[in-house]
PDB file of C-alpha atoms in Angstrom:
ATOM      1  CA  GLU G 206     112.251 106.793 219.591  1.00 74.00           C
ATOM      2  CA  ALA G 207     114.906 104.104 218.919  1.00 83.00           C
ATOM      3  CA  GLU G 208     116.355 104.048 215.464  1.00 94.00           C
ATOM      4  CA  VAL G 209     118.687 101.880 213.373  1.00 97.00           C
ATOM      5  CA  ALA G 210     121.912 103.816 212.935  1.00 97.00           C
ATOM      6  CA  GLN G 211     123.964 103.498 209.759  1.00 98.00           C
ATOM      7  CA  SER G 212     127.214 105.212 208.675  1.00 98.00           C
ATOM      8  CA  PRO G 213     128.364 106.665 206.507  1.00 98.00           C
ATOM      9  CA  ARG G 214     125.282 108.174 204.820  1.00 97.00           C
ATOM     10  CA  TYR G 215     127.112 108.631 201.551  1.00 98.00           C
ATOM     11  CA  LYS G 216     130.255 107.041 200.196  1.00 98.00           C
ATOM     12  CA  ILE G 217     132.113 107.605 196.928  1.00 98.00           C
ATOM     13  CA  THR G 218     134.862 105.187 196.148  1.00 97.00           C
ATOM     14  CA  GLU G 219     136.906 104.241 193.178  1.00 97.00           C
ATOM     15  CA  LYS G 220     136.544 100.816 191.661  1.00 97.00           C
ATOM     16  CA  SER G 221     138.898  98.161 193.017  1.00 97.00           C
ATOM     17  CA  GLN G 222     139.019  99.969 196.407  1.00 98.00           C
ATOM     18  CA  ALA G 223     137.673  98.515 199.661  1.00 98.00           C
ATOM     19  CA  VAL G 224     134.619 100.038 201.344  1.00 98.00           C
ATOM     20  CA  ALA G 225     132.809  99.236 204.639  1.00 98.00           C
ATOM     21  CA  PHE G 226     129.431 100.116 206.038  1.00 98.00           C
ATOM     22  CA  TRP G 227     128.388 100.042 209.692  1.00 98.00           C
ATOM     23  CA  CYS G 228     125.015  99.350 211.253  1.00 98.00           C
ATOM     24  CA  ASP G 229     123.860  99.623 214.866  1.00 97.00           C
ATOM     25  CA  PRO G 230     120.446  98.047 215.251  1.00 97.00           C
ATOM     26  CA  ILE G 231     117.762  98.905 217.786  1.00 95.00           C
ATOM     27  CA  SER G 232     118.782  97.647 221.152  1.00 94.00           C
ATOM     28  CA  GLY G 233     117.495  94.161 221.872  1.00 91.00           C
ATOM     29  CA  HIS G 234     116.747  93.308 218.229  1.00 93.00           C
ATOM     30  CA  ALA G 235     118.072  89.861 217.540  1.00 92.00           C
ATOM     31  CA  THR G 236     117.560  89.843 213.797  1.00 93.00           C
ATOM     32  CA  LEU G 237     119.655  92.102 211.560  1.00 95.00           C
ATOM     33  CA  TYR G 238     119.299  92.394 207.771  1.00 95.00           C
ATOM     34  CA  TRP G 239     121.480  93.933 205.067  1.00 98.00           C
ATOM     35  CA  TYR G 240     119.682  94.875 201.912  1.00 97.00           C
ATOM     36  CA  ARG G 241     120.897  96.353 198.657  1.00 98.00           C
ATOM     37  CA  GLN G 242     118.448  98.658 196.779  1.00 97.00           C
ATOM     38  CA  ILE G 243     119.076  99.762 193.252  1.00 95.00           C
ATOM     39  CA  LEU G 244     117.100 102.839 192.247  1.00 91.00           C
ATOM     40  CA  GLY G 245     113.623 101.887 191.129  1.00 90.00           C
ATOM     41  CA  GLN G 246     113.779  98.371 192.528  1.00 93.00           C
ATOM     42  CA  GLY G 247     112.877  96.587 195.746  1.00 95.00           C
ATOM     43  CA  PRO G 248     115.363  95.908 198.555  1.00 96.00           C
ATOM     44  CA  GLU G 249     117.370  92.746 197.792  1.00 96.00           C
ATOM     45  CA  LEU G 250     118.318  90.713 200.833  1.00 95.00           C
ATOM     46  CA  LEU G 251     122.072  90.223 201.020  1.00 97.00           C
ATOM     47  CA  VAL G 252     122.436  88.714 204.469  1.00 96.00           C
ATOM     48  CA  GLN G 253     120.266  87.975 207.463  1.00 93.00           C
ATOM     49  CA  PHE G 254     121.680  87.475 210.989  1.00 94.00           C
ATOM     50  CA  GLN G 255     120.057  85.974 214.017  1.00 92.00           C
ATOM     51  CA  ASP G 256     122.159  87.257 216.886  1.00 93.00           C
ATOM     52  CA  GLU G 257     125.734  86.581 215.698  1.00 93.00           C
ATOM     53  CA  SER G 258     124.842  83.743 213.349  1.00 93.00           C
ATOM     54  CA  VAL G 259     124.121  84.043 209.609  1.00 93.00           C
ATOM     55  CA  VAL G 260     120.656  82.785 208.817  1.00 90.00           C
ATOM     56  CA  ASP G 261     120.975  83.367 205.094  1.00 91.00           C
ATOM     57  CA  ASP G 262     123.598  84.800 202.810  1.00 94.00           C
ATOM     58  CA  SER G 263     122.650  83.040 199.616  1.00 92.00           C
ATOM     59  CA  GLN G 264     122.442  86.308 197.651  1.00 92.00           C
ATOM     60  CA  LEU G 265     125.735  87.736 199.087  1.00 96.00           C
ATOM     61  CA  PRO G 266     128.449  87.822 196.333  1.00 94.00           C
ATOM     62  CA  LYS G 267     130.953  86.143 198.626  1.00 94.00           C
ATOM     63  CA  ASP G 268     133.944  86.674 196.347  1.00 96.00           C
ATOM     64  CA  ARG G 269     133.857  90.343 197.222  1.00 98.00           C
ATOM     65  CA  PHE G 270     131.313  90.927 199.975  1.00 98.00           C
ATOM     66  CA  SER G 271     131.576  89.933 203.564  1.00 98.00           C
ATOM     67  CA  ALA G 272     129.400  90.680 206.616  1.00 98.00           C
ATOM     68  CA  GLU G 273     129.868  90.091 210.280  1.00 96.00           C
ATOM     69  CA  ARG G 274     128.034  90.645 213.544  1.00 96.00           C
ATOM     70  CA  LEU G 275     130.642  89.515 216.027  1.00 85.00           C
ATOM     71  CA  LYS G 276     128.867  90.181 219.317  1.00 89.00           C
ATOM     72  CA  GLY G 277     125.361  89.960 217.940  1.00 86.00           C
ATOM     73  CA  VAL G 278     124.886  93.677 218.190  1.00 93.00           C
ATOM     74  CA  ASP G 279     126.318  95.978 215.544  1.00 96.00           C
ATOM     75  CA  SER G 280     127.302  94.756 212.107  1.00 98.00           C
ATOM     76  CA  THR G 281     129.692  95.618 209.327  1.00 98.00           C
ATOM     77  CA  LEU G 282     129.287  94.966 205.575  1.00 98.00           C
ATOM     78  CA  LYS G 283     132.452  95.104 203.482  1.00 98.00           C
ATOM     79  CA  ILE G 284     133.098  95.144 199.780  1.00 98.00           C
ATOM     80  CA  GLN G 285     136.513  94.452 198.416  1.00 97.00           C
ATOM     81  CA  PRO G 286     137.163  95.235 195.612  1.00 97.00           C
ATOM     82  CA  ALA G 287     134.285  97.501 194.740  1.00 98.00           C
ATOM     83  CA  GLU G 288     132.931  97.361 191.177  1.00 97.00           C
ATOM     84  CA  LEU G 289     130.921  99.884 189.239  1.00 97.00           C
ATOM     85  CA  GLY G 290     127.828  97.701 189.493  1.00 96.00           C
ATOM     86  CA  ASP G 291     127.927  97.897 193.312  1.00 97.00           C
ATOM     87  CA  SER G 292     126.583 101.459 193.204  1.00 97.00           C
ATOM     88  CA  ALA G 293     123.370 101.331 195.174  1.00 97.00           C
ATOM     89  CA  MET G 294     121.713 102.156 198.468  1.00 98.00           C
ATOM     90  CA  TYR G 295     122.730  99.688 201.224  1.00 98.00           C
ATOM     91  CA  LEU G 296     120.050  99.438 203.871  1.00 98.00           C
ATOM     92  CA  CYS G 297     120.351  97.868 207.259  1.00 98.00           C
ATOM     93  CA  ALA G 298     117.233  96.771 209.173  1.00 96.00           C
ATOM     94  CA  SER G 299     116.509  95.051 212.459  1.00 95.00           C
ATOM     95  CA  SER G 300     113.600  93.320 214.158  1.00 93.00           C
ATOM     96  CA  TRP G 301     112.958  91.517 217.435  1.00 90.00           C
ATOM     97  CA  GLY G 302     113.513  88.134 215.846  1.00 77.00           C
ATOM     98  CA  PRO G 303     111.926  84.928 214.551  1.00 68.00           C
ATOM     99  CA  GLY G 304     108.887  83.553 216.219  1.00 58.00           C
ATOM    100  CA  MET G 305     107.835  87.106 216.971  1.00 56.00           C
ATOM    101  CA  ASN G 306     107.201  88.062 213.330  1.00 60.00           C
ATOM    102  CA  THR G 307     107.389  91.790 213.900  1.00 76.00           C
ATOM    103  CA  GLU G 308     108.209  94.639 211.692  1.00 90.00           C
ATOM    104  CA  ALA G 309     111.627  95.470 210.322  1.00 93.00           C
ATOM    105  CA  PHE G 310     112.961  98.928 211.201  1.00 95.00           C
ATOM    106  CA  PHE G 311     115.213 100.436 208.570  1.00 97.00           C
ATOM    107  CA  GLY G 312     118.132 102.779 208.905  1.00 97.00           C
ATOM    108  CA  GLN G 313     118.611 105.781 206.586  1.00 97.00           C
ATOM    109  CA  GLY G 314     120.972 103.702 204.414  1.00 97.00           C
ATOM    110  CA  THR G 315     124.386 104.257 202.907  1.00 98.00           C
ATOM    111  CA  ARG G 316     124.318 105.473 199.335  1.00 97.00           C
ATOM    112  CA  LEU G 317     127.457 104.066 197.589  1.00 98.00           C
ATOM    113  CA  THR G 318     128.770 105.429 194.343  1.00 98.00           C
ATOM    114  CA  VAL G 319     131.599 103.580 192.682  1.00 98.00           C
ATOM    115  CA  VAL G 320     133.490 105.626 190.113  1.00 97.00           C
TER     116      VAL G 320
ATOM    117  CA  GLY L1445     114.468  80.386 195.363  1.00 72.00           C
ATOM    118  CA  GLN L1446     111.713  82.352 196.997  1.00 74.00           C
ATOM    119  CA  GLN L1447     110.312  85.190 194.841  1.00 88.00           C
ATOM    120  CA  VAL L1448     107.813  87.886 195.617  1.00 93.00           C
ATOM    121  CA  MET L1449     106.268  89.582 192.592  1.00 95.00           C
ATOM    122  CA  GLN L1450     104.268  92.851 192.624  1.00 97.00           C
ATOM    123  CA  ILE L1451     102.096  94.446 190.010  1.00 96.00           C
ATOM    124  CA  PRO L1452     101.741  97.004 188.645  1.00 97.00           C
ATOM    125  CA  GLN L1453     105.216  98.535 188.697  1.00 96.00           C
ATOM    126  CA  TYR L1454     103.795 102.069 188.375  1.00 97.00           C
ATOM    127  CA  GLN L1455     100.379 103.640 188.802  1.00 97.00           C
ATOM    128  CA  HIS L1456      99.380 107.219 188.057  1.00 97.00           C
ATOM    129  CA  VAL L1457      95.999 108.232 189.423  1.00 98.00           C
ATOM    130  CA  GLN L1458      93.989 111.453 189.771  1.00 98.00           C
ATOM    131  CA  GLU L1459      93.556 112.578 193.351  1.00 98.00           C
ATOM    132  CA  GLY L1460      90.377 110.965 194.693  1.00 98.00           C
ATOM    133  CA  GLU L1461      90.680 107.802 192.555  1.00 98.00           C
ATOM    134  CA  ASP L1462      91.298 104.424 194.116  1.00 98.00           C
ATOM    135  CA  PHE L1463      94.505 102.434 193.843  1.00 98.00           C
ATOM    136  CA  THR L1464      95.376  98.742 194.227  1.00 98.00           C
ATOM    137  CA  THR L1465      98.623  96.862 194.203  1.00 98.00           C
ATOM    138  CA  TYR L1466      98.946  93.092 194.145  1.00 98.00           C
ATOM    139  CA  CYS L1467     101.575  90.787 195.595  1.00 97.00           C
ATOM    140  CA  ASN L1468     102.271  87.154 194.765  1.00 97.00           C
ATOM    141  CA  SER L1469     104.764  84.797 196.377  1.00 94.00           C
ATOM    142  CA  SER L1470     106.256  81.625 194.785  1.00 90.00           C
ATOM    143  CA  THR L1471     106.119  79.907 198.199  1.00 90.00           C
ATOM    144  CA  THR L1472     103.725  79.871 201.108  1.00 91.00           C
ATOM    145  CA  LEU L1473     104.336  82.657 203.557  1.00 91.00           C
ATOM    146  CA  SER L1474     104.124  82.643 207.364  1.00 90.00           C
ATOM    147  CA  ASN L1475     103.126  86.265 207.163  1.00 91.00           C
ATOM    148  CA  ILE L1476     103.213  89.246 204.856  1.00 94.00           C
ATOM    149  CA  GLN L1477     104.196  92.798 205.625  1.00 95.00           C
ATOM    150  CA  TRP L1478     103.611  96.057 203.755  1.00 98.00           C
ATOM    151  CA  TYR L1479     106.006  98.984 203.696  1.00 98.00           C
ATOM    152  CA  LYS L1480     105.916 102.503 202.172  1.00 98.00           C
ATOM    153  CA  GLN L1481     108.965 104.304 200.893  1.00 97.00           C
ATOM    154  CA  ARG L1482     108.783 107.975 200.140  1.00 96.00           C
ATOM    155  CA  PRO L1483     111.130 109.374 197.508  1.00 92.00           C
ATOM    156  CA  GLY L1484     114.601 109.657 198.998  1.00 90.00           C
ATOM    157  CA  GLY L1485     113.543 107.800 202.117  1.00 94.00           C
ATOM    158  CA  HIS L1486     113.739 104.323 203.575  1.00 96.00           C
ATOM    159  CA  PRO L1487     111.007 101.678 203.816  1.00 97.00           C
ATOM    160  CA  VAL L1488     108.579 102.273 206.729  1.00 96.00           C
ATOM    161  CA  PHE L1489     106.407  99.519 208.037  1.00 95.00           C
ATOM    162  CA  LEU L1490     102.642  99.828 207.491  1.00 97.00           C
ATOM    163  CA  ILE L1491     101.095  96.545 208.643  1.00 96.00           C
ATOM    164  CA  GLN L1492     101.539  92.806 208.992  1.00 95.00           C
ATOM    165  CA  LEU L1493      99.070  90.075 208.051  1.00 95.00           C
ATOM    166  CA  VAL L1494      99.421  86.640 209.570  1.00 93.00           C
ATOM    167  CA  LYS L1495      96.210  84.660 209.178  1.00 95.00           C
ATOM    168  CA  SER L1496      94.907  83.093 206.032  1.00 96.00           C
ATOM    169  CA  GLY L1497      92.156  85.290 204.485  1.00 97.00           C
ATOM    170  CA  GLU L1498      92.920  88.123 206.928  1.00 97.00           C
ATOM    171  CA  VAL L1499      91.691  91.643 206.143  1.00 98.00           C
ATOM    172  CA  LYS L1500      92.943  94.768 207.958  1.00 98.00           C
ATOM    173  CA  LYS L1501      92.103  98.391 207.528  1.00 98.00           C
ATOM    174  CA  GLN L1502      94.027 101.541 208.334  1.00 97.00           C
ATOM    175  CA  LYS L1503      91.820 104.526 207.528  1.00 97.00           C
ATOM    176  CA  ARG L1504      91.687 104.570 203.694  1.00 98.00           C
ATOM    177  CA  LEU L1505      94.037 101.569 203.271  1.00 98.00           C
ATOM    178  CA  THR L1506      92.720  97.973 203.114  1.00 98.00           C
ATOM    179  CA  PHE L1507      95.125  95.047 203.279  1.00 98.00           C
ATOM    180  CA  GLN L1508      94.208  91.456 202.386  1.00 98.00           C
ATOM    181  CA  PHE L1509      96.089  88.190 202.769  1.00 97.00           C
ATOM    182  CA  GLY L1510      95.045  85.347 200.462  1.00 97.00           C
ATOM    183  CA  GLU L1511      93.536  82.107 201.645  1.00 95.00           C
ATOM    184  CA  ALA L1512      96.561  80.142 200.503  1.00 95.00           C
ATOM    185  CA  LYS L1513      98.911  82.630 202.144  1.00 94.00           C
ATOM    186  CA  LYS L1514     100.723  83.207 198.833  1.00 95.00           C
ATOM    187  CA  ASN L1515      99.163  86.537 197.737  1.00 96.00           C
ATOM    188  CA  SER L1516      98.134  89.790 199.162  1.00 98.00           C
ATOM    189  CA  SER L1517      96.769  93.186 198.126  1.00 98.00           C
ATOM    190  CA  LEU L1518      96.732  96.777 199.252  1.00 98.00           C
ATOM    191  CA  HIS L1519      93.836  99.003 198.264  1.00 98.00           C
ATOM    192  CA  ILE L1520      93.758 102.755 198.866  1.00 98.00           C
ATOM    193  CA  THR L1521      90.360 104.479 198.643  1.00 98.00           C
ATOM    194  CA  ALA L1522      90.193 108.031 197.446  1.00 98.00           C
ATOM    195  CA  THR L1523      93.890 108.686 197.059  1.00 98.00           C
ATOM    196  CA  GLN L1524      95.502 111.875 198.297  1.00 98.00           C
ATOM    197  CA  THR L1525      98.784 113.523 197.358  1.00 97.00           C
ATOM    198  CA  THR L1526     100.250 112.351 200.678  1.00 97.00           C
ATOM    199  CA  ASP L1527      99.828 108.739 199.413  1.00 97.00           C
ATOM    200  CA  VAL L1528     102.633 109.260 196.862  1.00 97.00           C
ATOM    201  CA  GLY L1529     105.488 106.807 197.241  1.00 97.00           C
ATOM    202  CA  THR L1530     106.487 103.239 196.554  1.00 98.00           C
ATOM    203  CA  TYR L1531     104.552 100.475 198.284  1.00 98.00           C
ATOM    204  CA  PHE L1532     106.376  97.133 198.958  1.00 98.00           C
ATOM    205  CA  CYS L1533     105.077  93.873 200.126  1.00 97.00           C
ATOM    206  CA  ALA L1534     107.524  91.702 201.977  1.00 95.00           C
ATOM    207  CA  GLY L1535     106.983  88.056 202.835  1.00 91.00           C
ATOM    208  CA  ILE L1536     108.527  85.836 205.473  1.00 88.00           C
ATOM    209  CA  SER L1537     108.938  82.374 204.113  1.00 80.00           C
ATOM    210  CA  SER L1538     107.462  79.547 206.174  1.00 77.00           C
ATOM    211  CA  ASN L1539     110.453  77.457 205.241  1.00 75.00           C
ATOM    212  CA  THR L1540     113.397  79.794 205.555  1.00 75.00           C
ATOM    213  CA  GLY L1541     112.392  82.705 207.679  1.00 79.00           C
ATOM    214  CA  LYS L1542     113.916  85.123 205.207  1.00 86.00           C
ATOM    215  CA  LEU L1543     112.185  88.527 204.703  1.00 89.00           C
ATOM    216  CA  ILE L1544     111.916  88.982 200.946  1.00 92.00           C
ATOM    217  CA  PHE L1545     110.656  92.143 199.333  1.00 95.00           C
ATOM    218  CA  GLY L1546     108.692  92.522 196.131  1.00 96.00           C
ATOM    219  CA  GLN L1547     109.804  95.049 193.483  1.00 96.00           C
ATOM    220  CA  GLY L1548     107.284  97.607 194.659  1.00 97.00           C
ATOM    221  CA  THR L1549     104.512  99.665 193.115  1.00 98.00           C
ATOM    222  CA  THR L1550     105.212 103.368 192.686  1.00 97.00           C
ATOM    223  CA  LEU L1551     102.119 105.508 193.097  1.00 98.00           C
ATOM    224  CA  GLN L1552     101.868 109.016 191.595  1.00 97.00           C
ATOM    225  CA  VAL L1553      98.883 111.099 192.505  1.00 97.00           C
ATOM    226  CA  LYS L1554      97.931 114.102 190.371  1.00 96.00           C
ATOM    227  CA  PRO L1555      96.192 116.862 192.237  1.00 93.00           C
TER     228      PRO L1555
END
């Protein structure tokens, strides 16, 4: 069964360092989401792509976070510099796309710890 | 901005008791989805509701979408220990197309 691949699974970094997460969605999925989930809370949408275009990044802290999906396939989320409050699970998800209103498939996530 | 609220935040039940979680959106939704996240896992899709007033069942789970397409509920009949986890509703805004999650309801089932 096709899966959303994320790497790394775990990342420990010092504050003020740069960190990057990678996501490979299910083949053919046009919509890609990056969510941040703090323990005990719901996933918070950071950025939503439709193919290579950003649909929404209103909750992305743009002073330190950036996201790209250059060829409309895999995606990278970067944080520079990392802060202690960025410690969370970063989840990537993908779906077929708008107008099809289908389920989002989630990857296993990257658990980030900033020390 | 769009908000999706869920209540209660936690629910502890005795095995065999029923459970209900409620979801309310600040804006009209084109559809609503429900996900389950087991401890240490990632959200897994359960179902999607699209039509106003729609009701769907999956074995012991009953899902409803409100007439105004701004609220939804998930009801589990006769809970089992395998139902343990956090249940999230997620709405797609009619205006923005964004998939926004509620805070989730964590269900604990005592055997």
